[in-house]
Coordinates of C-alpha atoms (C1' of nucleotides) in Angstrom, one line a residue:
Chain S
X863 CA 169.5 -66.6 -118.2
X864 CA 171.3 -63.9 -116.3
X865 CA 169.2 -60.7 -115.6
X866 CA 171.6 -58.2 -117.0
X867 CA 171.4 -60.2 -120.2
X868 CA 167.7 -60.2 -120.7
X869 CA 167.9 -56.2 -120.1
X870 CA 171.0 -56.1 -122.4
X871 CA 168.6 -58.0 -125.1
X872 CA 165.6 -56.0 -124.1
X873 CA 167.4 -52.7 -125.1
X874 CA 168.6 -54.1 -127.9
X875 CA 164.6 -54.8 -129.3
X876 CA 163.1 -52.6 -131.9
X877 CA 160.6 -51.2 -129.3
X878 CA 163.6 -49.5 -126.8
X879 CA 166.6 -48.9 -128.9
X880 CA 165.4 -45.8 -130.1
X881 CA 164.8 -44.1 -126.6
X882 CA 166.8 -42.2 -124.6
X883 CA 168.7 -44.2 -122.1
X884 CA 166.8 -43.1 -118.7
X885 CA 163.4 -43.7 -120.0
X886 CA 164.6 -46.8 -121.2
X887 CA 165.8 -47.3 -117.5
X888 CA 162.6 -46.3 -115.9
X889 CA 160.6 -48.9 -118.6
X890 CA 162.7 -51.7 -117.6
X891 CA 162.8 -51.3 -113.6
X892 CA 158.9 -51.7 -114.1
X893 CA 158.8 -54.7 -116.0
X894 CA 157.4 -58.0 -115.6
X895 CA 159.9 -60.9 -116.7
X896 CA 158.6 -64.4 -117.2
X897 CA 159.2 -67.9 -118.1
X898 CA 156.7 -69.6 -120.4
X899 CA 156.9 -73.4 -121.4
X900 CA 156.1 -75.0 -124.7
X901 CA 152.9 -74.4 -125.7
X902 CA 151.0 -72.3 -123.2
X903 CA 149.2 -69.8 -123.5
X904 CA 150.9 -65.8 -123.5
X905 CA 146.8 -64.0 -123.7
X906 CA 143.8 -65.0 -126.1
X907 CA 141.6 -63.3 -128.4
X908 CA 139.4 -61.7 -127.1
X909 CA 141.2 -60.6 -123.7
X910 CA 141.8 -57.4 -123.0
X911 CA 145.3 -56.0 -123.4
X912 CA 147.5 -55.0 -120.3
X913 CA 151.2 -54.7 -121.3
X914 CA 153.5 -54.9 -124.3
X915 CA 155.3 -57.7 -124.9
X916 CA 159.1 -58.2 -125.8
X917 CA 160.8 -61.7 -126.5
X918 CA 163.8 -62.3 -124.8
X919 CA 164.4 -65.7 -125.5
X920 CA 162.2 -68.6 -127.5
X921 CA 159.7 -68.4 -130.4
X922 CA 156.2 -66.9 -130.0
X923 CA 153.2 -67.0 -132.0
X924 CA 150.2 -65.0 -132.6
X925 CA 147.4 -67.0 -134.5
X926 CA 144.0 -66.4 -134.9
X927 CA 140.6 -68.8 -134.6
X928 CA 137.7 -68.7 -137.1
X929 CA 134.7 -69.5 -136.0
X930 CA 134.9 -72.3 -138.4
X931 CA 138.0 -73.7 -136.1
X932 CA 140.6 -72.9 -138.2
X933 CA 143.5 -71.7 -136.6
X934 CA 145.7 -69.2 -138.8
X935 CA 149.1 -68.1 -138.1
X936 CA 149.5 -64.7 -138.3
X937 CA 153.1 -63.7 -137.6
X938 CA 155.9 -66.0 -135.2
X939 CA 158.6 -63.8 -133.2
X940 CA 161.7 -64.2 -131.3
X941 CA 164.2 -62.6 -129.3
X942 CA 164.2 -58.8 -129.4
X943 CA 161.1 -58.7 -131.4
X944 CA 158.0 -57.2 -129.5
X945 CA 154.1 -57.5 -130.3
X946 CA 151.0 -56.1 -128.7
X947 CA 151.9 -52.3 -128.8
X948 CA 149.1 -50.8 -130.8
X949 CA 146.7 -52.9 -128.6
X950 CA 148.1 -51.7 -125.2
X951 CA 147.4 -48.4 -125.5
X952 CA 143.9 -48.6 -126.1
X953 CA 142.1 -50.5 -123.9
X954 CA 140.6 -52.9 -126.7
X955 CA 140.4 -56.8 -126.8
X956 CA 143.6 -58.3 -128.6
X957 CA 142.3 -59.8 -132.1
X958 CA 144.8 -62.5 -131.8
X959 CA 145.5 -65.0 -129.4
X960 CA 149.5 -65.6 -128.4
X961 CA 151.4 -69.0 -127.4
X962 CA 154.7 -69.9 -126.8
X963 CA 155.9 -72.4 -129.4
X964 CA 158.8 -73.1 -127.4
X965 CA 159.9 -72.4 -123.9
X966 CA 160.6 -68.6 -124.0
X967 CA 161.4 -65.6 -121.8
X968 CA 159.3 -62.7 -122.4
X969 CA 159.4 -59.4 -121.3
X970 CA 156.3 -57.3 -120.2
X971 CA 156.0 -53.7 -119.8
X972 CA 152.8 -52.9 -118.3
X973 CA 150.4 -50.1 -120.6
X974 CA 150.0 -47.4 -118.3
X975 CA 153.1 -47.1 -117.3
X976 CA 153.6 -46.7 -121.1
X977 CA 151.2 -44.1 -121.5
X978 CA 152.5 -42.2 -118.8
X979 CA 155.8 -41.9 -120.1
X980 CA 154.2 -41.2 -123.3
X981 CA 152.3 -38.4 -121.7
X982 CA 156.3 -36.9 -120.7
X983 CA 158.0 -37.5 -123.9
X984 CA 155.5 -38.0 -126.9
X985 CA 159.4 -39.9 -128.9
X986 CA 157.8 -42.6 -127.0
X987 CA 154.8 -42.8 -129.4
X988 CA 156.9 -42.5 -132.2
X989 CA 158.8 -45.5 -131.1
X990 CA 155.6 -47.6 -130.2
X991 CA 154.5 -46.4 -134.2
X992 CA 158.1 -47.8 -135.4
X993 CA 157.1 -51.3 -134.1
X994 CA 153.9 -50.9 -135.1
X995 CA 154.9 -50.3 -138.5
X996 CA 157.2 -52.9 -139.0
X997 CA 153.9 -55.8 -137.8
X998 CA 151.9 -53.3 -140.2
X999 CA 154.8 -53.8 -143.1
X1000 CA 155.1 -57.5 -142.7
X1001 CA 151.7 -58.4 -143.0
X1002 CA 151.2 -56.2 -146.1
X1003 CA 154.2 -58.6 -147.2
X1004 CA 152.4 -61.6 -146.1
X1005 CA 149.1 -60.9 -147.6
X1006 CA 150.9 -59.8 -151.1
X1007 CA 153.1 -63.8 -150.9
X1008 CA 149.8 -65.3 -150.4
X1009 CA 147.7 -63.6 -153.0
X1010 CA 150.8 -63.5 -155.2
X1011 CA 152.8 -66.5 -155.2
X1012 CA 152.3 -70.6 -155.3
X1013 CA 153.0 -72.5 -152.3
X1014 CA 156.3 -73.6 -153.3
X1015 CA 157.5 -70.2 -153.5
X1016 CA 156.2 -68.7 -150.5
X1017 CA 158.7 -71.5 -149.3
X1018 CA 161.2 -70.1 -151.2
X1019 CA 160.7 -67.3 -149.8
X1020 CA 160.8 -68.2 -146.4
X1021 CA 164.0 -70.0 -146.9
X1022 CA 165.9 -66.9 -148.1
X1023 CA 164.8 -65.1 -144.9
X1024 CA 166.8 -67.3 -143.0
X1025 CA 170.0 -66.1 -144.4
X1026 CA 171.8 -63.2 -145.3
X1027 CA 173.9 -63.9 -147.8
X1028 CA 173.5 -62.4 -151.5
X1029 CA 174.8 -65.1 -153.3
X1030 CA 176.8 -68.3 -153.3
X1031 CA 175.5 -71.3 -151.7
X1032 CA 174.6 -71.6 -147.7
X1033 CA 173.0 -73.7 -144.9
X1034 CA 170.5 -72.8 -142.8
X1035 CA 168.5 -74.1 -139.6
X1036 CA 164.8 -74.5 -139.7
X1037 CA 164.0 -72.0 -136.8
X1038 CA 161.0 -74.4 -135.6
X1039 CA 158.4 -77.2 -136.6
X1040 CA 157.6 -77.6 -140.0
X1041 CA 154.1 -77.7 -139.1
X1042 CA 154.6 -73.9 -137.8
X1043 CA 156.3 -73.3 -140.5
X1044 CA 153.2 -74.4 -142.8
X1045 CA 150.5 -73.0 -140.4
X1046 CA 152.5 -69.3 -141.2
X1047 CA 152.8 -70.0 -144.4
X1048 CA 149.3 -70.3 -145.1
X1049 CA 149.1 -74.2 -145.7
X1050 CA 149.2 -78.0 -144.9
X1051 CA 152.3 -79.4 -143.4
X1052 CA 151.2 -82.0 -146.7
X1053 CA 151.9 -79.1 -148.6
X1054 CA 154.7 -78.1 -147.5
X1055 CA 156.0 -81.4 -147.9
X1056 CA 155.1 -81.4 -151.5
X1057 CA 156.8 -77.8 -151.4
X1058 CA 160.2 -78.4 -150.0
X1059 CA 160.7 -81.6 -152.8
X1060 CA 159.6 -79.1 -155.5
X1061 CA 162.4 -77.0 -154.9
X1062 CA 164.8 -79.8 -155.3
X1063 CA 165.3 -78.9 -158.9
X1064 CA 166.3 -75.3 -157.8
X1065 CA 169.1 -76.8 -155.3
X1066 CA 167.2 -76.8 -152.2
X1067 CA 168.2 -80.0 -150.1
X1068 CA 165.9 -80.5 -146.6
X1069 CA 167.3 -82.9 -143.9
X1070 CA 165.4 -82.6 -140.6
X1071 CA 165.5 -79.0 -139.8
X1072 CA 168.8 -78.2 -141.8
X1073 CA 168.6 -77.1 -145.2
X1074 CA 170.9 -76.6 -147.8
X1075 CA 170.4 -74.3 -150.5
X1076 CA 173.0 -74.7 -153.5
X1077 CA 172.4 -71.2 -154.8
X1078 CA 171.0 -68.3 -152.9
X1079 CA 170.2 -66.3 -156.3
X1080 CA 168.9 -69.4 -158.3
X1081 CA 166.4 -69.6 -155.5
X1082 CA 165.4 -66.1 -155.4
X1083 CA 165.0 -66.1 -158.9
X1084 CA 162.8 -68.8 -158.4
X1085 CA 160.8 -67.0 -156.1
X1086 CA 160.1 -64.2 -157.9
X1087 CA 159.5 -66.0 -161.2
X1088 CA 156.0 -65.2 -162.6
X1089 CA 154.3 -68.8 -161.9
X1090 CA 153.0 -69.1 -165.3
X1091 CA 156.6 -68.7 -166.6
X1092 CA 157.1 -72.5 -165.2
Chain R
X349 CA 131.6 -30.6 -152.9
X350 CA 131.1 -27.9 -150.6
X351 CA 134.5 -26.6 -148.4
X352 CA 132.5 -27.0 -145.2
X353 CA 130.9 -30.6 -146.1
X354 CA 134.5 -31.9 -146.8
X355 CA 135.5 -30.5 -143.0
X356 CA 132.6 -31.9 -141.8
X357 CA 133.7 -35.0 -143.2
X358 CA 137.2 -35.0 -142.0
X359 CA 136.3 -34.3 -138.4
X360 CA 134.2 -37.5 -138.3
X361 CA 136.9 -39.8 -139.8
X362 CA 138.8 -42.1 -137.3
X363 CA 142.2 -40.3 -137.2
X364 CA 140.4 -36.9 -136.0
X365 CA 137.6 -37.9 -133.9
X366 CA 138.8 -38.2 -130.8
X367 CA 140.9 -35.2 -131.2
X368 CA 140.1 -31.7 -129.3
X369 CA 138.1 -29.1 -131.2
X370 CA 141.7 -26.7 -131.5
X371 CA 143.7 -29.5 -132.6
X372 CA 141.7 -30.5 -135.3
X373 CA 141.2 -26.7 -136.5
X374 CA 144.6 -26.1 -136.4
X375 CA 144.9 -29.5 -138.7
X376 CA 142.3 -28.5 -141.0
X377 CA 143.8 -25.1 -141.6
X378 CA 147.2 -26.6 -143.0
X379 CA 145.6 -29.8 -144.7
X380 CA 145.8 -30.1 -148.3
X381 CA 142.7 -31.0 -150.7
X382 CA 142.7 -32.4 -154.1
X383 CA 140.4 -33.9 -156.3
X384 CA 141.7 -37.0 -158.5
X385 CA 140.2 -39.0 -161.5
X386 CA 139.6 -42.6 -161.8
X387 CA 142.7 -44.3 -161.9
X388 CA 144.6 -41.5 -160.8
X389 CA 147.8 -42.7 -159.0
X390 CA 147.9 -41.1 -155.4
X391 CA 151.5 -42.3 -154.2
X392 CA 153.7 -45.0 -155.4
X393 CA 155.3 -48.1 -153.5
X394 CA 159.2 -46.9 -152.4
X395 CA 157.9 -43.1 -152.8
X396 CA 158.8 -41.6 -149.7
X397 CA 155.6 -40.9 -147.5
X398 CA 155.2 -36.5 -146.8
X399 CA 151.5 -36.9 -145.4
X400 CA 148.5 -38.5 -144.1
X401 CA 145.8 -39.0 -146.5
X402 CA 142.2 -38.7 -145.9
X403 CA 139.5 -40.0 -147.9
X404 CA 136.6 -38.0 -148.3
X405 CA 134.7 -38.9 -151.4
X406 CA 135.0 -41.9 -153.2
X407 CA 137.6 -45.3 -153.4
X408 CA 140.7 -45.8 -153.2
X409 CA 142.6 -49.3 -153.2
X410 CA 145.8 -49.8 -151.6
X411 CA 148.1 -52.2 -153.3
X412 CA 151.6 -54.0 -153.7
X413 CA 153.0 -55.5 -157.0
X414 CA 154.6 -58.2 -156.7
X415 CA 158.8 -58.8 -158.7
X416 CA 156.8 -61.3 -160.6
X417 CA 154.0 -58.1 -161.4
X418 CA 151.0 -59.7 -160.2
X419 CA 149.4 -57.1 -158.3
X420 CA 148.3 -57.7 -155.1
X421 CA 145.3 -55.3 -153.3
X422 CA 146.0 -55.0 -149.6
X423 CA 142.8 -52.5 -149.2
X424 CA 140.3 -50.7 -150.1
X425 CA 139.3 -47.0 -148.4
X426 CA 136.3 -45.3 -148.7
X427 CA 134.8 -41.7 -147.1
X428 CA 136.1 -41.4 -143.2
X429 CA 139.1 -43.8 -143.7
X430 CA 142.4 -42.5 -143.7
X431 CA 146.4 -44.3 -144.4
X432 CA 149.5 -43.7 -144.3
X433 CA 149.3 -42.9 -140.5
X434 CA 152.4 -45.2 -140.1
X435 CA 154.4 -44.8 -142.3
X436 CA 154.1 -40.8 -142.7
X437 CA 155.4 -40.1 -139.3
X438 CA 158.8 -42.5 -139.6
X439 CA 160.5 -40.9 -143.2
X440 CA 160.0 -44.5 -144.3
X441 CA 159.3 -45.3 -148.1
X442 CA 155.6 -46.4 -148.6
X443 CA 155.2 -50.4 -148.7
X444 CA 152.2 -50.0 -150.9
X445 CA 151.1 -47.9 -154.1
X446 CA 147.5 -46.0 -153.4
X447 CA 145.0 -45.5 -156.5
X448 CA 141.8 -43.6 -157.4
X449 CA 139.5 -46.4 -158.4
X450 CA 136.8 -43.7 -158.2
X451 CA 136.5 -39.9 -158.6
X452 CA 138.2 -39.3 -155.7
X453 CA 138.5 -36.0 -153.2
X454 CA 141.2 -36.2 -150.6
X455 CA 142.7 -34.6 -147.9
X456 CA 146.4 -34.8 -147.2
X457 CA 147.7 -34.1 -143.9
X458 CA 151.6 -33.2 -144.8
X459 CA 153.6 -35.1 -141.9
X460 CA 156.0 -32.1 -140.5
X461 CA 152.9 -30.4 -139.2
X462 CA 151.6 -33.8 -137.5
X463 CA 154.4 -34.4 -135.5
X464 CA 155.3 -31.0 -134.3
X465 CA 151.4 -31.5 -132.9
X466 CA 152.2 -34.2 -131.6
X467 CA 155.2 -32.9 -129.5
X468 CA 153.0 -30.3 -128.0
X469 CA 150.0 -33.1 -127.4
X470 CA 150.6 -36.8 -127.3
X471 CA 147.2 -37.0 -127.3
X472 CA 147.8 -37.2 -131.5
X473 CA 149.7 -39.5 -130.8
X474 CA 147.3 -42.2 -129.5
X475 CA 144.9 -41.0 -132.3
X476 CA 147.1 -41.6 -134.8
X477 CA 148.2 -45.3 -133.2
X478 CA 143.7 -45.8 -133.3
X479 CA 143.6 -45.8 -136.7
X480 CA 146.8 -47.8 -137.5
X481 CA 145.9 -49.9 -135.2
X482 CA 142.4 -50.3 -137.2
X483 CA 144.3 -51.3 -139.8
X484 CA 146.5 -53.6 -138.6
X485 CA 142.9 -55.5 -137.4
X486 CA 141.6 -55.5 -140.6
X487 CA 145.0 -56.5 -141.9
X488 CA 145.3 -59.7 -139.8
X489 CA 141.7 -60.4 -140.6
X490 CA 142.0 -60.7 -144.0
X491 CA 145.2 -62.9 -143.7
X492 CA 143.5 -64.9 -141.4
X493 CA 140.1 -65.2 -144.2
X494 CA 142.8 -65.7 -147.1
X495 CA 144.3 -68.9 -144.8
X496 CA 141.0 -70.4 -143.1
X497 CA 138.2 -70.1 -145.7
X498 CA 137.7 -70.8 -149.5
X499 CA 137.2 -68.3 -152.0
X500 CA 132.8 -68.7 -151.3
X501 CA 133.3 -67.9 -147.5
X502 CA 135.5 -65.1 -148.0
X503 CA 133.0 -63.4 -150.6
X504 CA 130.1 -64.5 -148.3
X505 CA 131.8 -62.5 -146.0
X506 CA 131.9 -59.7 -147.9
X507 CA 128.6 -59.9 -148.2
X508 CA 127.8 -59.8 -145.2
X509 CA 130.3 -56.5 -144.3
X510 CA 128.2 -54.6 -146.5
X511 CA 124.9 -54.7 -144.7
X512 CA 124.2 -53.7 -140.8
X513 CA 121.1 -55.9 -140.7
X514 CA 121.4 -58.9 -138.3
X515 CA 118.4 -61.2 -139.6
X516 CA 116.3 -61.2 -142.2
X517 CA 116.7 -60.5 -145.9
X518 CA 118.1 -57.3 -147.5
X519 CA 119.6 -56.2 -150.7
X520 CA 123.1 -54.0 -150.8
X521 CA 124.7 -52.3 -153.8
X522 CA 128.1 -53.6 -155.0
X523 CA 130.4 -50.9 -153.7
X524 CA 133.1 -51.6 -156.5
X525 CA 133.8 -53.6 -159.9
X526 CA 133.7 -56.8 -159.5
X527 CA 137.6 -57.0 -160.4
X528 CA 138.5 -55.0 -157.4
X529 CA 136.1 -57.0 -154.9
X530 CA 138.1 -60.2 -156.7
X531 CA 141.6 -58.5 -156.1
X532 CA 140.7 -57.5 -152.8
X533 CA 139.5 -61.1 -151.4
X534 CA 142.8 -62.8 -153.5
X535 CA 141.0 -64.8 -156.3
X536 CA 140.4 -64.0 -160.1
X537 CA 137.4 -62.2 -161.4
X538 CA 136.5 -66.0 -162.8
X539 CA 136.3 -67.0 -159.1
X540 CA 134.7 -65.2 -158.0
X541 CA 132.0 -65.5 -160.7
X542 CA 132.0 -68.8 -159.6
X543 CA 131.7 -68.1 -155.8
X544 CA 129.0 -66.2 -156.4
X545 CA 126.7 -68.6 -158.5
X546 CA 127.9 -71.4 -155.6
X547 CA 125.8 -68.6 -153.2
X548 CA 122.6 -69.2 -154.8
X549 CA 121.3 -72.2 -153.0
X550 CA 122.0 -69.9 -149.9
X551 CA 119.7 -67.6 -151.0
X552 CA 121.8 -65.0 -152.8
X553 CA 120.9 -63.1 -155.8
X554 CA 123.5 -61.0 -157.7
X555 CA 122.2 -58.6 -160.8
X556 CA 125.1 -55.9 -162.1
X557 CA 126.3 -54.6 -158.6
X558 CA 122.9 -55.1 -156.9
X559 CA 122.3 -58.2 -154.3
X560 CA 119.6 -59.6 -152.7
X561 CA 120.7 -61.7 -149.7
X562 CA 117.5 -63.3 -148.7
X563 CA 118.5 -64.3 -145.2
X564 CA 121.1 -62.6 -143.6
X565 CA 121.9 -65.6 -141.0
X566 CA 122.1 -68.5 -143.4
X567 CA 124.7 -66.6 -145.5
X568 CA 126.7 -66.0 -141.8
X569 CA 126.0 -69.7 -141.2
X570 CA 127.3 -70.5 -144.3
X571 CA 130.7 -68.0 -144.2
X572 CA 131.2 -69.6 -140.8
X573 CA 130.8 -73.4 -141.3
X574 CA 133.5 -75.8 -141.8
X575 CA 134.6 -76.1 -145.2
X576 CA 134.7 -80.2 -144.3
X577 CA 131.1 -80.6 -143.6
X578 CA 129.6 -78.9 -146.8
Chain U
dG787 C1' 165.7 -101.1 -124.4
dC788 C1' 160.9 -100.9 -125.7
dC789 C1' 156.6 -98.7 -126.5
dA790 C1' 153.7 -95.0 -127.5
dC791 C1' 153.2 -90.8 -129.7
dA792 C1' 153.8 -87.0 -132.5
dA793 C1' 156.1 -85.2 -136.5
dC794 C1' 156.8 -85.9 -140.7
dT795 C1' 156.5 -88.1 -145.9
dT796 C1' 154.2 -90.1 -149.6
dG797 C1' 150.5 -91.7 -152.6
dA798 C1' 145.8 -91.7 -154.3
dC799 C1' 141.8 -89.1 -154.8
dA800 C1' 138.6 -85.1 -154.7
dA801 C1' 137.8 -80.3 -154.6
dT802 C1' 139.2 -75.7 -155.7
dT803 C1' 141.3 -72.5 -158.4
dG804 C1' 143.8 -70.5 -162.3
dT805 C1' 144.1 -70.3 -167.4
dC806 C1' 142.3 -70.0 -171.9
dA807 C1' 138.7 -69.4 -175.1
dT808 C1' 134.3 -67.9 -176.3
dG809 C1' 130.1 -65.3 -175.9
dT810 C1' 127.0 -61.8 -174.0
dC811 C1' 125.9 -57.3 -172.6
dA812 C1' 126.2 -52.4 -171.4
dT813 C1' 128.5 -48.1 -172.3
dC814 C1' 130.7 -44.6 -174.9
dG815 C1' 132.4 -42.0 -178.8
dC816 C1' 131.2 -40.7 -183.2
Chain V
dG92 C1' 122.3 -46.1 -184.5
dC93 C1' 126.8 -48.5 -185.0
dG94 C1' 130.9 -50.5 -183.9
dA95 C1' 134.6 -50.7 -180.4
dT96 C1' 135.8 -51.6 -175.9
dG97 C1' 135.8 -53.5 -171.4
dA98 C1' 133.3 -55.9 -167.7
dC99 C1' 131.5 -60.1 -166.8
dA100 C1' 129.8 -65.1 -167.3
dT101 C1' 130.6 -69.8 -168.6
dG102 C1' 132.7 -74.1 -170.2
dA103 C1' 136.8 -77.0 -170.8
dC104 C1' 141.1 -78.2 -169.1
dA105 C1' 145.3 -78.1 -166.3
dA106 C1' 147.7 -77.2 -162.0
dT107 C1' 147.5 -76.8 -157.2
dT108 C1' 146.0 -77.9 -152.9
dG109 C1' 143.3 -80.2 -149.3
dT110 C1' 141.9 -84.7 -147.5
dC111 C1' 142.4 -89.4 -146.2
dA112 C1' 145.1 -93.2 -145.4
dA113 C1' 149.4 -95.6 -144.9
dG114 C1' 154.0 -95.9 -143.6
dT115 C1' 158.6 -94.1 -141.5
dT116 C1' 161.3 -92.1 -138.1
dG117 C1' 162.7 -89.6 -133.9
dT118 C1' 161.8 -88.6 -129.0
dG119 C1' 160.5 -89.1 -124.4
dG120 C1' 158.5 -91.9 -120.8
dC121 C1' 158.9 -95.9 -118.2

DNA sequence: GCCACAACTTGACAATTGTCATGTCATCGC
DNA sequence: GCGATGACATGACAATTGTCAAGTTGTGGC
C-alpha cells in the first residue's frame, strides 16, 4: 500500500480527524507503520501499553483469556478504527490481548509523544476521550445484546450493521470467519449455525460469506421483537 | 451528612485524586449536591449529558432498555465512583439511563466548568481518561464473564469481589437486592436463586443479604475452573 | 490432481436458563 | 395485630445453548 494512502486513511480515523492539521502532521511523522500477518500477535494481556493503535488495513481483534481458558471476543476493528487510547496514557497493563485476524497494516503512535502534545494542546485529550467513548459506547451496546436478546437476534443484529440501507432488500459480505463472528457474538460457531437457519423465516439467505437479506425492516423488526412475543 | 464529610469524600474518589489541591477546590466550589430517593431517576438514556456525577452515599445502577424493553444493567456505583466522565465532555446524548436504587447523595460536576479546567491544565485531562478508563476495564470484564462463565461462576465471582480476604473463611453483607445483583450479572432473580443453592457444596451460605463463604480459595477455584470438568 | 486440514453444518443429547405457578416470609400502613 | 405488598425460593416445563460426533466442502501444500 502506498504511504500517502495509509496517512490519507490514518487522518481519516476517528482518533485524528478532529485535530488541527499540523499536530496531526507532527503525530504522523512519528509513527510506527507495520505489517502484521494472519494471526499474530499485535500485544497481550497483561503487557504494558506503549502506543496507540490505528488500523489501516485488515481486521483486528481484542479478546480476552479467563483463567478458565476461555477466550472472549471483546470488540473486532478495521481500517480507520483505533484501540488502545485510554490504556496509553497511563502506564497500566492492557486488560486485553490483540491479534490480527487477517493480514493487516496498523498504525502506531507512540504514548509519550501523545502526551506531550497533550501537554501543548489539551483538544488532544478531548479527541483521545472521543475514541474512548465510542469503545465505551459499543460495549455498553454489546453487554445490553447479550443480556437482552436470544442468539438468533444478536445475529440479526449483526447483519443489519453491515449495511446501510433503511429498507428494501440488500446483500451483504460476511466481513470475516464465522467462527469470529460467533466468538464476538458471545457464542458457538454451532450456534450460530443454528442462528443463521433461524432467520430463514425472516428472509435471511447465507451462502459462504454472502448474505442476502430479503427485507432490511422485516429483519430489524425481528431483532427487536420481545423474544417471548415468538 | 455533614458539608465537609461529602468533600472529604469527593476528594478521595478516582476522578479527583490525582488532581492538585487548587484544582480540586476550585471544582468543589462550583459542584452541585443533591440528595435523591430510592428510585429516583438521575438522567435518562438520549438526555443530553451537562455534568459529571459523583457518588457519595449510597447506589446507583447504570442501565440500558432495550426496543424490546428488557432492561439491561450495565453497572452499579457506589461511594468514590463517579460516570459520565465520557460522555459529559463530548455534548453527546447519554447511552445509558442512571437510577437511585438507594437514598442517594450526589455530586454533579456541570461539564462547561471541566473543560475550561482542562484547557488551563491537561492534567484533568488524564484524570478524567483514569476513571473512564476504569470503566471501560470493568466494562470488558463483565462482557468477557457474561461470554466465558455460567450464571454460578459469574455470581461466585461476585462473591468473591465483595470480600478483600485472600484465604480463609469470611462472611460479607449483600450490598443490594438480590434483583439488582441478578440484573447486574445478566440472569433472572430465579437464576440466580438457583446459582446460589448450586454454591452450597462449595461451602457457601446465603441468609437474607448476609453470606458466609467458608473458604475463600475453593469458591475462587470454583469461579475459575472449566465449566467442562465440573 | 490428490491429500490433509480447517471451516463449517447437522443431528442427538445433556446442561442451563427462562417462564409460569405457587408458596413463604418480612415489612409497612393502618 | 392484620392484611397487602413485594422480595425471594422452589418445582415443573419449555426453549435455548453447549457438547460430542459425524459428515461435507473449500483451500493450500506438494
Amino acid at each position: 500500500m502506498a504511504h500517502e494512502t495509509q496517512k490519507a486513511i490514518a487522518r481519516q480515523s476517528l482518533l485524528l480527524k478532529s485535530l488541527p492539521e499540523h499536530q496531526i502532521d507532527k503525530l504522523l511523522s512519528h509513527a510506527i507503520w507495520r505489517r502484521y500477518d494472519r494471526g499474530e500477535t499485535i500485544f497481550l494481556q497483561e503487557e504494558e501499553a506503549k502506543a496507540v493503535h490505528v488500523v489501516l488495513a485488515g481486521w483486528v481483534k481484542l479478546f480476552r483469556m479467563a483463567p478458565t481458558g476461555a477466550e472472549a471476543v471483546v470488540s473486532v476493528f478495521t481500517r480507520g478504527e483505533s484501540f488502545g487510547e485510554a490504556v496509553a496514557l497511563r502506564n497500566v497493563p492492557y486488560p486485553v490481548s490483540a491479534e490480527a485476524v487477517s493480514a493487516c497494516e496498523i498504525m502506531h503512535f507512540p504514548s509519550p509523544l501523545l502526551l506531550s502534545l497533550m501537554r501543548e494542546d489539551p483538544e488532544i485529550g478531548v479527541s483521545i476521550l472521543a475514541s474512548t467513548f465510542t469503545h465505551l459506547h459499543s460495549l455498553v451496546a454489546q453487554l445490553e445484546q447479550l443480556k437482552a436478546q436470544t442468539g438468533a437476534q444478536r445475529v440479526a443484529e449483526f447483519l443489519l450493521n453491515l449495511s446501510d440501507k433503511v429498507s428494501g432488500g440488500c446483500e451483504v459480505e460476511l466481513p470475516y470467519d464465522k467462527m469470529l463472528i460467533a466468538g464476538r457474538l458471545g457464542m458457538k460457531p454451532e450456534s450460530l449455525s443454528r442462528a443463521f437457519s433461524r432467520l430463514k423465516p425472516v428472509g435471511v439467505k447465507i451462502n459462504r460469506n454472502h448474505a442476502e437479506i430479503a427485507d432490511i425492516q422485516r429483519l430489524r423488526d425481528y431483532a427487536e421483537s420481545d423474544s417471548s412475543e415468538k
